[in-house]
Coordinates of C-alpha atoms in Angstrom, one line a residue:
X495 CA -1.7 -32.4 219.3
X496 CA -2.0 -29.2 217.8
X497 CA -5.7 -28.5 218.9
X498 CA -8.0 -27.1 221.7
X499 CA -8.5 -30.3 223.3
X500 CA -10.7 -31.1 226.7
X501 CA -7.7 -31.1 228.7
X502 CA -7.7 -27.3 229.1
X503 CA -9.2 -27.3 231.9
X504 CA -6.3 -29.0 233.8
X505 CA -3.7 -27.2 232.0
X506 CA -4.7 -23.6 231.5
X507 CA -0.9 -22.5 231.1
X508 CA -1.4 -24.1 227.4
X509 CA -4.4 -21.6 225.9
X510 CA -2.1 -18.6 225.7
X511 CA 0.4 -20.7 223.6
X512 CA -2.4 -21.7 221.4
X513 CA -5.4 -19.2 221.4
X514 CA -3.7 -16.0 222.5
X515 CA -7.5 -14.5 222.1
X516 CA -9.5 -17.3 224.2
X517 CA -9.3 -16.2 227.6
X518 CA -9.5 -19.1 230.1
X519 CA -12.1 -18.1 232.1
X520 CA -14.4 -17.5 228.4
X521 CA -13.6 -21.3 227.9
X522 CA -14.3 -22.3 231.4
X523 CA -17.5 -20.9 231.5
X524 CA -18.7 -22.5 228.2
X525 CA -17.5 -25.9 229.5
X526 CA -19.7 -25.5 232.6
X527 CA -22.5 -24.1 230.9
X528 CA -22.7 -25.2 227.2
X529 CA -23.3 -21.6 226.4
X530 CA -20.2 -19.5 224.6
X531 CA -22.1 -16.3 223.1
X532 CA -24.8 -14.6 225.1
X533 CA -26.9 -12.0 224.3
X534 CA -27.0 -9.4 227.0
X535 CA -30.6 -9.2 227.8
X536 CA -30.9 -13.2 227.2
X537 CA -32.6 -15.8 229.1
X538 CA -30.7 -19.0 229.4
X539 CA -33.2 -20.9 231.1
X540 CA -34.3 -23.6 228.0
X541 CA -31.9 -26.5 227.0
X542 CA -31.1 -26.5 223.0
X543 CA -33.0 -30.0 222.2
X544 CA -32.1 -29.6 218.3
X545 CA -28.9 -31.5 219.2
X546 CA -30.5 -34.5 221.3
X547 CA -31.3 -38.2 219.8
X548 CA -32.0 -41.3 221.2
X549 CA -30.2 -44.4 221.6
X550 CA -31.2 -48.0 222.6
X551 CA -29.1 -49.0 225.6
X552 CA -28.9 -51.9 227.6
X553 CA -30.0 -50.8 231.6
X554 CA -30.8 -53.4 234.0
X555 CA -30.3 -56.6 231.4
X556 CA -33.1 -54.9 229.4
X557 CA -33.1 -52.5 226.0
X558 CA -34.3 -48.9 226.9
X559 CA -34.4 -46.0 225.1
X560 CA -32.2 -43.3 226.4
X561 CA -32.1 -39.7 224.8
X562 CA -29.6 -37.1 225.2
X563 CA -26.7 -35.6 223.5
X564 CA -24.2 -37.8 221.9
X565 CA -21.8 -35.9 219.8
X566 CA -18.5 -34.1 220.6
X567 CA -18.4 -31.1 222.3
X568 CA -14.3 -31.2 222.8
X569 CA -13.7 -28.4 220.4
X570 CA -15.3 -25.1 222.0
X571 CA -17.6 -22.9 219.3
X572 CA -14.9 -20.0 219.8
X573 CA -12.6 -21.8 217.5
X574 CA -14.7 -21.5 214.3
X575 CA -13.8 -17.7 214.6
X576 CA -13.0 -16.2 217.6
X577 CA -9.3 -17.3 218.4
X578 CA -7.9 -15.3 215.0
X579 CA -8.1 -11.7 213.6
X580 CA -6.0 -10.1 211.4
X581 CA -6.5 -6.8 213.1
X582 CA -4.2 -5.5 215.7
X583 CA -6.8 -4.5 217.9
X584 CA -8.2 -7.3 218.8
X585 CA -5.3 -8.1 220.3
X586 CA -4.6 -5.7 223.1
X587 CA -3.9 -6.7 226.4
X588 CA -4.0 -4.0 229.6
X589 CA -2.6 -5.5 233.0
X590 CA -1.7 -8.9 231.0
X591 CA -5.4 -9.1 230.3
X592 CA -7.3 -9.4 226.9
X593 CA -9.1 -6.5 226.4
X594 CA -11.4 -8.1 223.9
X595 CA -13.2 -11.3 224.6
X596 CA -13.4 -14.3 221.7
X597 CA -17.1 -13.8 222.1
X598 CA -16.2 -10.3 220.3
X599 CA -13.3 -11.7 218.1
X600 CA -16.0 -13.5 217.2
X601 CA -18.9 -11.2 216.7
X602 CA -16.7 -9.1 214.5
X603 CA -15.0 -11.4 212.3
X604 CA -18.7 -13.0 211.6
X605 CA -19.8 -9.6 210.8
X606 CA -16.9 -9.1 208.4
X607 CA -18.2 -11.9 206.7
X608 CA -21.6 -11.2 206.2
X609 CA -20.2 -7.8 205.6
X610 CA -17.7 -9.3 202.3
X611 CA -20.8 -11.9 201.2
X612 CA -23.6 -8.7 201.2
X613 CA -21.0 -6.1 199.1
X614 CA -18.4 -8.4 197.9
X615 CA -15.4 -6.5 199.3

């Protein structure tokens, strides 16, 4: 397949072929942790609920409700826009290392378009 898929993790060799700008370690740690873009004086210390639901399952022969998170979470958030840029910058790499993280790819292209929306250029 073309896409970011949860395999990454066991084939790492495969993220520069297809995000050149995701930097294994970035996608690693949001695997772990759930969280891709901190703020740097943020506490991570409350899970996100707005995500969670409940099922009925079937546990011990009998119908219980069981809550948690049932979506996808294959695809990491750093693909909406932070694995792309159409500046040069953002790509530079010093000692075969990105200097710029997708969490900053990210930042700026999401500035860019606020940026276009607020002035229309």
């Amino acid at each position: 397949s073309s896409g970011i898929n949860a395999e990454w993790p066991l084939r790492p060799g495969k993220l520069k072929e297809r995000a050149a700008l995701l930097d294994f370690n970035e996608y690693a740690a949001w695997r772990k942790s759930g969280i891709s873009f901190e703020v740097r004086d943020g506490v991570y210390d409350t899970p996100n609920r707005t995500l969670c639901s409940g099922i009925i399952k079937m546990i011990g022969g009998e119908k219980r409700l069981a809550r948690g998170y049932w979506g996808d979470i294959v695809c990491s958030p750093f693909l909406a826009h932070g694995i792309y840029s159409p500046l040069k910058e953002m790509y530079e790499v010093r000692n075969r290392i990105n200097v710029r993280t997708a969490s900053e790819v990210t930042e700026h292209n999401v500035m860019s378009l606020i940026h276009q929306i607020n002035t229309g250029k």
